[in-house]
Amino acid sequence: MSVDELLDEVSAIEAIYPDSVQKEAPQIYTFTIPNHKSIKLQINFPTSYPDESPELLMLVNKDNWKYTDTTYLEKIVNSAISNTFVSGQVLMYELLTQLSELLDGYLEERVRVNEEEPATEEQEKTPPPQTQPPVSEIEEVKDVTADWVKSDVISDRRSSFIAYARVVESLEEASMHIEELLQDKRVSKAAHNISSWRINTKENKRYQDCDDDGETAAGGRLLHLLQMMDVWNVVVVVSRYFGGIHLGPDRFKHINTAARDAITKGGFLLEKPKETGKPRKK
């Protein structure tokens, strides 16, 4: 990865999570975990990133009362990096949002444990013991985007775009999956979630439609892209995070580029039959 590409990834994260990134040195950045501002990660990116995995240099815990076991949190982060890393693909957006959900589960478990064990008068005067929930329970935090194919994040003038795509077999299934996706904390924070779908049922009934979600004409352009790519039984949602600068027509280009990336990665393109060459008669 070139330096410019790493800067693009960092810029995209800053657009989605403002004031969450601080550059410490070339290839070294400190990231604040979304919704958990007391936890910061100092990450070193090798010059061959994303072909080579980034490395956690330090985890900074500024609230030991709330997050009682820093060593355990470091194990969670290293495990998440290992599970998220795919050679050739950037991972910080996915890593930060996954860690945010894991820490949500960590805090919920601590609250539950404290409620089940009322503190005595002596215990109330001293900090609670360091507790750590079972890893299995932390990993049960559901990621509603897990079954969607995701595009790379596109960043332009502090706005960011990311597309989600998945297979559907009916109109009801498409509506259900879109509704579920919009409940995700990251997706719900987007300024617009443009969606489109094309469905060819087993009864040979065809449905195709779109939703602008306030981004005028974006849904129609997204549907046109699906038609041009000749994809069926797929639903696509493109989340746009507005950075305060109007992009003009460029926003439509980024929406379609992200959607095309997700469709291609998901292998939703139908292979056209190869033409068999016949010798021409003279």
Coordinates of C-alpha atoms in Angstrom, one line a residue:
M1 CA 0.0 0.0 0.0
S2 CA 1.3 3.5 -0.8
V3 CA 1.3 6.3 1.7
D4 CA -1.5 8.0 -0.1
E5 CA -3.7 4.9 0.2
L6 CA -3.1 4.7 3.9
L7 CA -4.0 8.4 4.2
D8 CA -7.2 7.7 2.3
E9 CA -8.1 5.0 4.8
V10 CA -7.4 7.2 7.8
S11 CA -9.4 10.0 6.2
A12 CA -12.4 7.8 5.7
I13 CA -12.3 6.7 9.3
E14 CA -12.1 10.4 10.4
A15 CA -15.1 11.2 8.3
I16 CA -17.2 8.4 9.8
Y17 CA -15.8 8.9 13.4
P18 CA -14.6 12.5 13.7
D19 CA -11.6 13.2 16.0
S20 CA -10.9 9.5 16.4
V21 CA -7.5 9.4 14.7
Q22 CA -4.1 11.0 15.7
K23 CA -0.9 10.6 13.7
E24 CA 2.0 9.8 16.0
A25 CA 4.7 9.1 13.4
P26 CA 5.0 7.9 9.8
Q27 CA 3.0 4.6 9.7
I28 CA 1.9 4.9 13.3
Y29 CA -1.5 6.2 14.3
T30 CA -3.6 6.3 17.5
F31 CA -7.3 5.3 17.1
T32 CA -10.1 5.9 19.6
I33 CA -12.6 3.1 19.7
P34 CA -16.1 4.4 18.7
N35 CA -18.4 4.9 21.7
H36 CA -15.5 4.0 24.1
K37 CA -13.4 7.2 24.2
S38 CA -11.4 6.0 27.2
I39 CA -9.8 3.2 25.1
K40 CA -7.2 4.2 22.5
L41 CA -5.1 1.9 20.3
Q42 CA -1.7 2.8 18.9
I43 CA -1.2 0.9 15.7
N44 CA 1.9 0.4 13.6
F45 CA 1.3 -0.1 9.8
P46 CA 4.1 -2.0 8.0
T47 CA 5.2 -0.5 4.7
S48 CA 3.6 -3.6 3.0
Y49 CA 0.2 -3.0 4.6
P50 CA -2.4 -4.3 3.7
D51 CA -0.5 -7.3 2.4
E52 CA 0.9 -7.6 6.0
S53 CA -1.1 -7.2 9.2
P54 CA -0.8 -4.1 11.3
E55 CA 0.5 -4.4 14.8
L56 CA -0.9 -3.2 18.2
L57 CA 1.9 -1.2 19.8
M58 CA -0.1 -0.1 22.9
L59 CA -3.6 0.0 24.4
V60 CA -4.3 3.1 26.5
N61 CA -7.0 2.7 29.1
K62 CA -8.0 6.0 30.7
D63 CA -10.8 4.6 32.8
N64 CA -9.6 1.6 34.9
W65 CA -12.7 1.8 37.0
K66 CA -15.0 1.2 33.9
Y67 CA -12.6 -1.1 32.0
T68 CA -11.0 -3.1 34.8
D69 CA -8.7 -5.5 33.0
T70 CA -6.4 -3.8 30.5
T71 CA -4.4 -7.0 29.8
Y72 CA -7.6 -8.8 28.9
L73 CA -8.6 -6.0 26.6
E74 CA -5.3 -6.2 24.8
K75 CA -6.0 -9.9 24.1
I76 CA -9.4 -9.0 22.7
V77 CA -7.8 -6.4 20.4
N78 CA -5.0 -8.7 19.2
S79 CA -7.6 -11.5 18.6
A80 CA -9.8 -9.1 16.6
I81 CA -6.9 -8.0 14.4
S82 CA -6.0 -11.6 13.7
N83 CA -9.6 -12.6 12.9
T84 CA -10.3 -9.4 10.8
F85 CA -7.1 -9.3 8.7
V86 CA -7.3 -10.5 5.1
S87 CA -4.2 -10.0 3.0
G88 CA -4.7 -7.2 0.5
Q89 CA -7.7 -5.6 2.2
V90 CA -7.7 -2.6 4.6
L91 CA -9.2 -3.5 8.0
M92 CA -9.3 -0.5 10.3
Y93 CA -12.9 0.5 9.7
E94 CA -14.1 -3.1 10.2
L95 CA -11.8 -3.5 13.2
L96 CA -12.9 -0.4 15.1
T97 CA -16.6 -1.1 14.7
Q98 CA -16.1 -4.7 15.7
L99 CA -14.2 -3.7 18.8
S100 CA -16.9 -1.1 19.7
E101 CA -19.5 -3.9 19.7
L102 CA -17.2 -6.2 21.7
L103 CA -16.6 -3.6 24.3
D104 CA -20.4 -2.9 24.5
G105 CA -20.8 -6.6 25.4
Y106 CA -17.9 -6.4 27.9
L107 CA -19.6 -3.5 29.8
E108 CA -23.0 -5.1 29.6
E109 CA -21.6 -8.3 31.2
R110 CA -19.9 -6.3 34.0
V111 CA -23.2 -4.5 34.8
R112 CA -25.0 -7.8 34.9
V113 CA -22.4 -9.4 37.2
N114 CA -22.5 -6.4 39.5
E115 CA -26.3 -6.5 39.7
E116 CA -26.3 -10.2 40.6
E117 CA -23.8 -9.7 43.4
P118 CA -24.9 -6.7 45.6
A119 CA -22.0 -5.0 47.2
T120 CA -21.5 -5.1 51.0
E121 CA -20.8 -1.9 52.9
E122 CA -17.1 -2.7 52.9
Q123 CA -17.1 -3.5 49.2
E124 CA -18.7 -0.2 48.4
K125 CA -15.7 1.6 49.8
T126 CA -13.2 -0.2 47.6
P127 CA -13.0 -0.5 43.8
P128 CA -14.7 -3.7 42.4
P129 CA -12.5 -6.6 41.6
Q130 CA -11.2 -7.1 38.1
T131 CA -13.7 -9.2 36.3
Q132 CA -13.6 -10.5 32.7
P133 CA -16.6 -12.0 30.9
P134 CA -16.1 -15.3 29.1
V135 CA -14.7 -14.8 25.6
S136 CA -17.5 -16.9 24.3
E137 CA -20.1 -14.4 25.6
I138 CA -18.3 -11.4 24.1
E139 CA -18.1 -13.0 20.7
E140 CA -21.9 -13.6 20.8
V141 CA -22.5 -9.9 20.1
K142 CA -24.3 -10.0 16.8
D143 CA -22.9 -8.1 13.8
V144 CA -25.9 -7.6 11.5
T145 CA -23.5 -6.7 8.7
A146 CA -21.7 -10.0 8.9
D147 CA -23.8 -11.7 6.2
W148 CA -23.5 -8.7 3.8
V149 CA -20.6 -8.3 1.3
K150 CA -19.0 -5.0 2.0
S151 CA -17.2 -2.6 -0.4
D152 CA -14.0 -0.8 0.4
V153 CA -14.7 2.6 2.0
I154 CA -14.5 5.5 -0.4
S155 CA -13.5 8.9 1.0
D156 CA -13.7 12.3 -0.7
R157 CA -13.6 15.7 1.0
R158 CA -14.5 14.2 4.4
S159 CA -17.5 12.3 3.0
S160 CA -17.4 8.6 3.0
F161 CA -19.3 5.8 1.2
I162 CA -19.5 2.1 1.8
A163 CA -21.8 -0.4 0.1
Y164 CA -23.4 -3.6 1.4
A165 CA -24.8 -6.3 -0.9
R166 CA -26.4 -9.7 -0.4
V167 CA -28.5 -12.4 -2.1
V168 CA -32.3 -12.3 -1.7
E169 CA -35.0 -14.6 -3.1
S170 CA -38.1 -12.5 -2.5
L171 CA -39.3 -8.9 -2.0
E172 CA -40.2 -9.7 1.6
E173 CA -36.7 -11.0 2.3
A174 CA -35.1 -7.9 0.8
S175 CA -37.3 -5.6 3.0
M176 CA -36.4 -7.7 6.1
H177 CA -32.7 -7.6 5.5
I178 CA -32.7 -3.8 4.7
E179 CA -34.7 -3.1 7.9
E180 CA -32.2 -5.3 9.9
L181 CA -29.2 -3.6 8.4
L182 CA -30.5 -0.1 9.2
Q183 CA -30.6 -1.1 12.9
D184 CA -26.8 -1.4 12.9
K185 CA -25.3 1.5 14.9
R186 CA -22.8 2.3 12.1
V187 CA -25.3 2.2 9.3
S188 CA -27.9 4.2 11.2
K189 CA -25.4 7.1 11.6
A190 CA -25.1 7.6 7.9
A191 CA -26.7 10.7 6.4
H192 CA -28.3 8.6 3.7
N193 CA -28.7 4.8 3.1
I194 CA -29.6 4.5 -0.6
S195 CA -30.9 1.1 -1.5
S196 CA -32.0 -0.9 -4.6
W197 CA -33.0 -4.4 -5.5
R198 CA -33.8 -6.7 -8.4
I199 CA -35.5 -10.0 -7.7
N200 CA -36.5 -12.8 -10.1
T201 CA -38.6 -15.3 -8.1
K202 CA -39.1 -19.0 -8.7
E203 CA -42.5 -18.2 -10.1
N204 CA -40.7 -15.9 -12.7
K205 CA -42.1 -12.8 -11.1
R206 CA -39.7 -9.9 -11.3
Y207 CA -39.4 -7.0 -8.9
Q208 CA -37.0 -4.0 -9.1
D209 CA -37.1 -0.8 -7.2
C210 CA -35.0 1.7 -5.2
D211 CA -35.1 4.1 -2.3
D212 CA -33.2 7.5 -2.3
D213 CA -33.4 7.9 1.5
G214 CA -33.2 11.7 1.0
E215 CA -30.4 11.6 -1.6
T216 CA -32.4 12.8 -4.6
A217 CA -32.0 10.7 -7.7
A218 CA -29.4 8.4 -6.1
G219 CA -31.7 5.4 -5.8
G220 CA -32.6 5.6 -9.5
R221 CA -29.0 5.7 -10.5
L222 CA -28.2 2.8 -8.3
L223 CA -31.0 0.7 -9.8
H224 CA -29.7 1.7 -13.3
L225 CA -26.3 0.3 -12.3
L226 CA -27.8 -3.0 -11.3
Q227 CA -29.7 -3.1 -14.6
M228 CA -26.5 -2.4 -16.6
M229 CA -24.6 -5.1 -14.7
D230 CA -27.6 -7.5 -15.3
V231 CA -27.7 -8.7 -11.7
W232 CA -30.7 -10.4 -10.2
N233 CA -31.7 -11.6 -6.7
V234 CA -29.5 -9.1 -5.0
V235 CA -30.1 -6.1 -2.7
V236 CA -27.6 -3.3 -2.4
V237 CA -27.4 -0.6 0.3
V238 CA -24.9 2.3 0.0
S239 CA -24.3 4.3 3.2
R240 CA -23.1 7.9 2.7
Y241 CA -21.5 9.8 5.7
F242 CA -21.6 13.5 4.9
G243 CA -18.5 15.4 5.9
G244 CA -19.9 19.0 5.5
I245 CA -18.6 19.7 2.0
H246 CA -21.1 19.3 -0.9
L247 CA -19.7 16.9 -3.6
G248 CA -22.1 17.7 -6.4
P249 CA -22.4 15.0 -9.1
D250 CA -19.3 13.2 -7.7
R251 CA -21.5 11.8 -5.0
F252 CA -23.3 9.6 -7.5
K253 CA -20.0 8.4 -8.9
H254 CA -18.9 7.3 -5.5
I255 CA -22.3 5.6 -4.7
N256 CA -22.1 3.6 -7.9
T257 CA -18.4 2.8 -7.4
A258 CA -19.0 1.4 -3.9
A259 CA -22.0 -0.6 -5.1
R260 CA -20.1 -2.1 -8.0
D261 CA -17.3 -3.0 -5.7
A262 CA -19.6 -4.9 -3.3
I263 CA -21.4 -6.7 -6.2
T264 CA -18.1 -7.7 -7.8
K265 CA -16.7 -9.0 -4.5
G266 CA -19.8 -11.0 -3.8
G267 CA -19.6 -12.7 -7.1
F268 CA -23.2 -11.7 -8.0
L269 CA -22.5 -11.1 -11.7
L270 CA -24.0 -13.7 -14.0
E271 CA -21.5 -15.3 -16.4
K272 CA -22.7 -14.8 -19.9
P273 CA -22.4 -17.9 -22.2
K274 CA -19.4 -17.8 -24.4
E275 CA -20.0 -17.4 -28.1
T276 CA -19.0 -20.3 -30.2
G277 CA -17.1 -19.2 -33.3
K278 CA -18.4 -20.6 -36.5
P279 CA -16.4 -20.3 -39.7
R280 CA -17.9 -17.8 -42.1
K281 CA -19.0 -19.1 -45.5
K282 CA -17.2 -17.5 -48.4

